[in-house]
PDB file of C-alpha atoms in Angstrom:
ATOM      1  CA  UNK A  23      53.878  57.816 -14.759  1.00 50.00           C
ATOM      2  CA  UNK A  24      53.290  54.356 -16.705  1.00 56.00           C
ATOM      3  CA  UNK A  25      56.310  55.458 -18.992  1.00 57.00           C
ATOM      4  CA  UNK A  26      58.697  55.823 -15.690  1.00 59.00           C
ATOM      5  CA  UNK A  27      57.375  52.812 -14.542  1.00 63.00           C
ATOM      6  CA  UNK A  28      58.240  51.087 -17.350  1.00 64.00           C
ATOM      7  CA  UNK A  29      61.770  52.324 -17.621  1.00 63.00           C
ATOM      8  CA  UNK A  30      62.091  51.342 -14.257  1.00 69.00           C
ATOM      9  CA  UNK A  31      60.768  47.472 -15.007  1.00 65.00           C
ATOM     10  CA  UNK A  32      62.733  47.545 -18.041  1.00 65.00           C
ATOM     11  CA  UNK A  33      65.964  48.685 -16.024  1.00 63.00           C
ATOM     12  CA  UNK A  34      65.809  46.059 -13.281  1.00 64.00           C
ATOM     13  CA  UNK A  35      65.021  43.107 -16.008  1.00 58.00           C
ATOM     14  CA  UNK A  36      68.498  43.650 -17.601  1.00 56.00           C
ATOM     15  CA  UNK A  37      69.564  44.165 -13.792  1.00 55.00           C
ATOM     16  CA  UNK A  38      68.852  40.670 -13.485  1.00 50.00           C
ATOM     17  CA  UNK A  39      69.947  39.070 -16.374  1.00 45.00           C
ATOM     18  CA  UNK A  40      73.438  38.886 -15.088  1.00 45.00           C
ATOM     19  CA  UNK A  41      72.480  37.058 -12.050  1.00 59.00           C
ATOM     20  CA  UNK A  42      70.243  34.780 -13.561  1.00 56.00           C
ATOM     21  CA  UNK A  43      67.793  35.015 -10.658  1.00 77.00           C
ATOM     22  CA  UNK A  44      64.111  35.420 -12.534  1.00 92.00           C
ATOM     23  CA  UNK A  45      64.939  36.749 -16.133  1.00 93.00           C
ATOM     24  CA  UNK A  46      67.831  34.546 -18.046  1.00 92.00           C
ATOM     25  CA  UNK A  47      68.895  35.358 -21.508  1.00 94.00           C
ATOM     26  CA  UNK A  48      67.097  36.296 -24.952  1.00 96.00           C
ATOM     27  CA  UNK A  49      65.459  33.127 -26.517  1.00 97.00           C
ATOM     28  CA  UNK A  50      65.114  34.529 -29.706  1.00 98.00           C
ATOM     29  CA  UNK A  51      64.100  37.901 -31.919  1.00 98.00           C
ATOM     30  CA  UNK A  52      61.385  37.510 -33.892  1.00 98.00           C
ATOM     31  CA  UNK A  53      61.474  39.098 -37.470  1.00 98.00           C
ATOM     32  CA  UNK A  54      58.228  39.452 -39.373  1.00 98.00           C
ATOM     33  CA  UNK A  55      58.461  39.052 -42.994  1.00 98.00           C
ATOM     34  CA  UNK A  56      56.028  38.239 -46.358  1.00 98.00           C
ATOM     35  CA  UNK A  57      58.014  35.326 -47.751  1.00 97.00           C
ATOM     36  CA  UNK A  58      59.538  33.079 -45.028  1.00 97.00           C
ATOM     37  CA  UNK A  59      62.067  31.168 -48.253  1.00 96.00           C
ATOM     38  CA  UNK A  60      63.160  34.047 -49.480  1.00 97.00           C
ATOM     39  CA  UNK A  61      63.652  35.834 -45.992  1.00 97.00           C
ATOM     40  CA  UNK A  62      65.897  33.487 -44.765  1.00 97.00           C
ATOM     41  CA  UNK A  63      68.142  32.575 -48.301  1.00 96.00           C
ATOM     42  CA  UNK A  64      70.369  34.879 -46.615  1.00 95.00           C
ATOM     43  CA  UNK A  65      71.194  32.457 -43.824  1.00 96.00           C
ATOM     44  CA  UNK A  66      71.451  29.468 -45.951  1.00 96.00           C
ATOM     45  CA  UNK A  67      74.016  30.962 -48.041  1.00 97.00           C
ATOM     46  CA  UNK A  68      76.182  31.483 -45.321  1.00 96.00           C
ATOM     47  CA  UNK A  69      75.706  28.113 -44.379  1.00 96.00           C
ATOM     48  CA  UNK A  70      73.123  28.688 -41.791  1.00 96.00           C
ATOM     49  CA  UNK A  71      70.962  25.102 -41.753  1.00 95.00           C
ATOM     50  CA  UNK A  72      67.517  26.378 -42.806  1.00 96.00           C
ATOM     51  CA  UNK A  73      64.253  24.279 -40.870  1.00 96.00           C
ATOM     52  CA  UNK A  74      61.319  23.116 -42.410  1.00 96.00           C
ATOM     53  CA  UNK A  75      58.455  25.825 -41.910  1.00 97.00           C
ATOM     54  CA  UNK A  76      56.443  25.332 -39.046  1.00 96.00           C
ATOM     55  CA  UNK A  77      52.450  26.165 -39.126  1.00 96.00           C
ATOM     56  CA  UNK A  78      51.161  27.506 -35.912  1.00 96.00           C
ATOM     57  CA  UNK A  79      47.103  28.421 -36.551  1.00 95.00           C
ATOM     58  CA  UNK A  80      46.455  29.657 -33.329  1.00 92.00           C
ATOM     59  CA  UNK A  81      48.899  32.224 -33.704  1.00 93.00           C
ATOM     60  CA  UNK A  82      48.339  32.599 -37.381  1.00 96.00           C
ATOM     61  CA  UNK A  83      51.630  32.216 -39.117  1.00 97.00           C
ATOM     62  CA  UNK A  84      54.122  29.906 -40.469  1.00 98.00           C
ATOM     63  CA  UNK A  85      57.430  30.463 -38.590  1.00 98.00           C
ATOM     64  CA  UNK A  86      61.380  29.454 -39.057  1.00 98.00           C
ATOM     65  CA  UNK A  87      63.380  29.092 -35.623  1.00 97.00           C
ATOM     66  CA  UNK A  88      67.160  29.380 -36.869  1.00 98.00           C
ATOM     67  CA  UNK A  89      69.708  28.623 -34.242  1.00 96.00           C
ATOM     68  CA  UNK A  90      72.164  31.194 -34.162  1.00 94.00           C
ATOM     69  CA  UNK A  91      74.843  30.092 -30.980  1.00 91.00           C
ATOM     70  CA  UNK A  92      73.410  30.863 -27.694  1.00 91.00           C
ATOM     71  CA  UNK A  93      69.647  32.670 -29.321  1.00 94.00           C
ATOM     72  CA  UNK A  94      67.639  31.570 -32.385  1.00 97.00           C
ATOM     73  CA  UNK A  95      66.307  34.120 -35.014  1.00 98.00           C
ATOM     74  CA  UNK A  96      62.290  33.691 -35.323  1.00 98.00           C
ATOM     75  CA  UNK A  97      60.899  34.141 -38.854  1.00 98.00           C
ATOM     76  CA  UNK A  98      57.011  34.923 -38.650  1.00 98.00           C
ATOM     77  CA  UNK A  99      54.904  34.884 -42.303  1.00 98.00           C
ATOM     78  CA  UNK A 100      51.402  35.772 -41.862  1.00 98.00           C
ATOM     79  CA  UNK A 101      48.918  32.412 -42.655  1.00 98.00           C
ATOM     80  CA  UNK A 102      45.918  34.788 -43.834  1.00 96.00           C
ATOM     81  CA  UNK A 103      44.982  38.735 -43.575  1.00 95.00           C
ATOM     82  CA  UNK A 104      43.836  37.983 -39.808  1.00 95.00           C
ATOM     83  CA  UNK A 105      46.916  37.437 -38.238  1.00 96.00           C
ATOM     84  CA  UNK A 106      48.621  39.916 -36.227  1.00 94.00           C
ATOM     85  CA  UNK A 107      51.782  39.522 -38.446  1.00 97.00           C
ATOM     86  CA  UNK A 108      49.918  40.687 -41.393  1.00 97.00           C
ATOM     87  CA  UNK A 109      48.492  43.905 -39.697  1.00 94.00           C
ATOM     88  CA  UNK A 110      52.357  44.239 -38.710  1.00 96.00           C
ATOM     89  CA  UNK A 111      53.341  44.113 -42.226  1.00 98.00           C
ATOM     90  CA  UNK A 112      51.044  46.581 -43.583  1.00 96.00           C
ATOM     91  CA  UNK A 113      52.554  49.265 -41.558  1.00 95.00           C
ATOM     92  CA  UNK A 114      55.677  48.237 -42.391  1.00 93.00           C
ATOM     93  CA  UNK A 115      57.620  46.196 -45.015  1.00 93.00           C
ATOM     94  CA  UNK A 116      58.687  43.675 -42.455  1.00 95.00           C
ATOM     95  CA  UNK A 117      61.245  44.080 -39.573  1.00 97.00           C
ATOM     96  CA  UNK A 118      62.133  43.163 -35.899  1.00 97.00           C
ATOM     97  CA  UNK A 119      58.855  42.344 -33.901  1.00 98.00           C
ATOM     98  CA  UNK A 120      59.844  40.930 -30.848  1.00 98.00           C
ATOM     99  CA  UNK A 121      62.650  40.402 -28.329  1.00 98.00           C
ATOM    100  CA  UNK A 122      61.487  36.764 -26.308  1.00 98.00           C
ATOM    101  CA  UNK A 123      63.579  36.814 -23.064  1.00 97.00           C
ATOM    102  CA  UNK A 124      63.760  33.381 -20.500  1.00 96.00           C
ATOM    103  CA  UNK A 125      62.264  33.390 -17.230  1.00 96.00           C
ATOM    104  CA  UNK A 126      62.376  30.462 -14.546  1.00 95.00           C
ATOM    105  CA  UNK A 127      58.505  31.779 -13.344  1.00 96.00           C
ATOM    106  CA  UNK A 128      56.384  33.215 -15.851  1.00 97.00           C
ATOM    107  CA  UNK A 129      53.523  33.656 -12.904  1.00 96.00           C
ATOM    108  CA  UNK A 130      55.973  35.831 -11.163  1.00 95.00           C
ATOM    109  CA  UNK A 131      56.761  38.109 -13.604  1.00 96.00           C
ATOM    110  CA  UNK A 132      52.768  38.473 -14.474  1.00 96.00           C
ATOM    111  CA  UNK A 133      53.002  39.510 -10.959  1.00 95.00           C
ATOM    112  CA  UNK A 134      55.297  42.082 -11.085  1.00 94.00           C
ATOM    113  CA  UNK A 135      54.017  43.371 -14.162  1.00 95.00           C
ATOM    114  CA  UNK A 136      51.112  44.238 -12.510  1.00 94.00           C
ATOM    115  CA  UNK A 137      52.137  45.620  -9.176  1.00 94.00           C
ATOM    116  CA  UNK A 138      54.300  47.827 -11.309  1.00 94.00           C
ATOM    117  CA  UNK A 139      51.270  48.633 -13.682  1.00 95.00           C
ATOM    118  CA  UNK A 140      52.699  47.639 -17.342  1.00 96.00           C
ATOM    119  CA  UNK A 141      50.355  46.282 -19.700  1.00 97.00           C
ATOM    120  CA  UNK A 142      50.404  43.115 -21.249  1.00 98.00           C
ATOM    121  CA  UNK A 143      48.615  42.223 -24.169  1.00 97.00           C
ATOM    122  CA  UNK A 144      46.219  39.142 -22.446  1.00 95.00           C
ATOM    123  CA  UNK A 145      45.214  39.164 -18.678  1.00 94.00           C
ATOM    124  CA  UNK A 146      47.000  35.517 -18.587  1.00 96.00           C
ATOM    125  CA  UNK A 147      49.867  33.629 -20.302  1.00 97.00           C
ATOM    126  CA  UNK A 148      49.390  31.615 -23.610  1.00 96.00           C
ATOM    127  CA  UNK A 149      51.315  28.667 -25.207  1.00 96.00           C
ATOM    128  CA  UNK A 150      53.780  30.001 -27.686  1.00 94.00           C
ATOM    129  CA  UNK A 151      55.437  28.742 -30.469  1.00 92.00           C
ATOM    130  CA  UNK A 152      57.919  26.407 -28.357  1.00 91.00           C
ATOM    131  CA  UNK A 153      54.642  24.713 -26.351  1.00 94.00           C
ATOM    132  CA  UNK A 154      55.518  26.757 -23.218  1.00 97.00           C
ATOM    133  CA  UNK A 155      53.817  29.421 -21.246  1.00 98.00           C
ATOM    134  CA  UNK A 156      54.504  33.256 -22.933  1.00 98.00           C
ATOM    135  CA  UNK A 157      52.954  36.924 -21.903  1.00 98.00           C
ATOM    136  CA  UNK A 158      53.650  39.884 -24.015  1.00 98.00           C
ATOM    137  CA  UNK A 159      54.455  43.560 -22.898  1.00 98.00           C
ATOM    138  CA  UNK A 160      52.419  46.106 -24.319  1.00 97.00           C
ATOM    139  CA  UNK A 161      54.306  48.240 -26.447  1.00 97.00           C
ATOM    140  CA  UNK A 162      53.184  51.435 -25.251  1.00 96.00           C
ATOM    141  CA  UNK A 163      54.430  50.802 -21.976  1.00 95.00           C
ATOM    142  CA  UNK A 164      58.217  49.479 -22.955  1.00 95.00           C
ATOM    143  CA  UNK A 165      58.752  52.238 -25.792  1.00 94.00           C
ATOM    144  CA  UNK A 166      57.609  50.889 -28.471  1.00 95.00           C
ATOM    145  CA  UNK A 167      59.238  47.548 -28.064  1.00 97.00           C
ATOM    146  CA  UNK A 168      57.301  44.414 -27.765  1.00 98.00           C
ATOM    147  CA  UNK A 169      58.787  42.392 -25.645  1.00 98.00           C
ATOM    148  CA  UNK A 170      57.733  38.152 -24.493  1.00 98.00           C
ATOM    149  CA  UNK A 171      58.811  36.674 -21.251  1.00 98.00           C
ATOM    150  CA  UNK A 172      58.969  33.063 -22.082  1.00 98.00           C
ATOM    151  CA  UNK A 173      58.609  29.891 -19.385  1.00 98.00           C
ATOM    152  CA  UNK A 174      61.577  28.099 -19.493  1.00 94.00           C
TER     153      UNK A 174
END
């Protein structure tokens, strides 16, 4: 039941991204990785202007936003063994972690979310990494992808 839910959400999200009513476009994929320099050497070689790393405690990890056109590319290095970035990378050798897609009201999408019974992973919204209001979507309910829904 929660998985055809889910399908359903998922279905009428991308529904909506061509009318640009409550969902607008992806913000940015987030790639966890061990070494944010060397990760993103790649980029700079093909002339890709690299930022300065920024440090984000609260979220545990030092992070790269590289503007790619219309979305940005998100490079997340675990701070310390706690953060959820290094539990991600011991399962795996790094790799896409999240898709963040734009909304115009966060609030309302909680809402729907849980009319429609898909997890998040917090009751409420947090600040993210841009200073504006986030949820995530519980993998296990979107399968296996961990989606954001970002304020804009």
């Amino acid at each position: 039941m929660i998985a055809q839910n889910s399908l359903q959400f998922i279905r009428n999200v991308f529904r909506s991204l061509s009318n640009g009513k409550l969902i607008g476009k992806i913000n940015h994929v987030a790639i966890a990785v061990k070494d944010l320099n060397k990760s993103t050497n790649l980029f700079k070689i093909l002339g890709i202007e690299i930022p300065k790393a920024q440090i984000l405690p609260n979220h545990g990890v030092n992070v790269k936003f590289l503007n790619l056109g219309e979305t940005k590319m998100e490079f997340l290095e675990p701070i310390d063994d706690s953060s959820p970035i290094s539990k991600y990378l011991s399962k795996r050798n790094g790799g896409i972690h999240h898709i963040c897609i734009e909304t115009s009201d966060i609030d309302q999408v909680l809402k729907l979310l849980k009319q429609n019974k898909i997890s998040t992973l917090t009751e409420t919204t947090k600040i993210g990494a841009h200073g504006k209001p986030v949820i995530f979507l519980d993998p296990q309910d979107c399968n296996g992808v961990l989606f954001e829904f970002q304020q804009i």
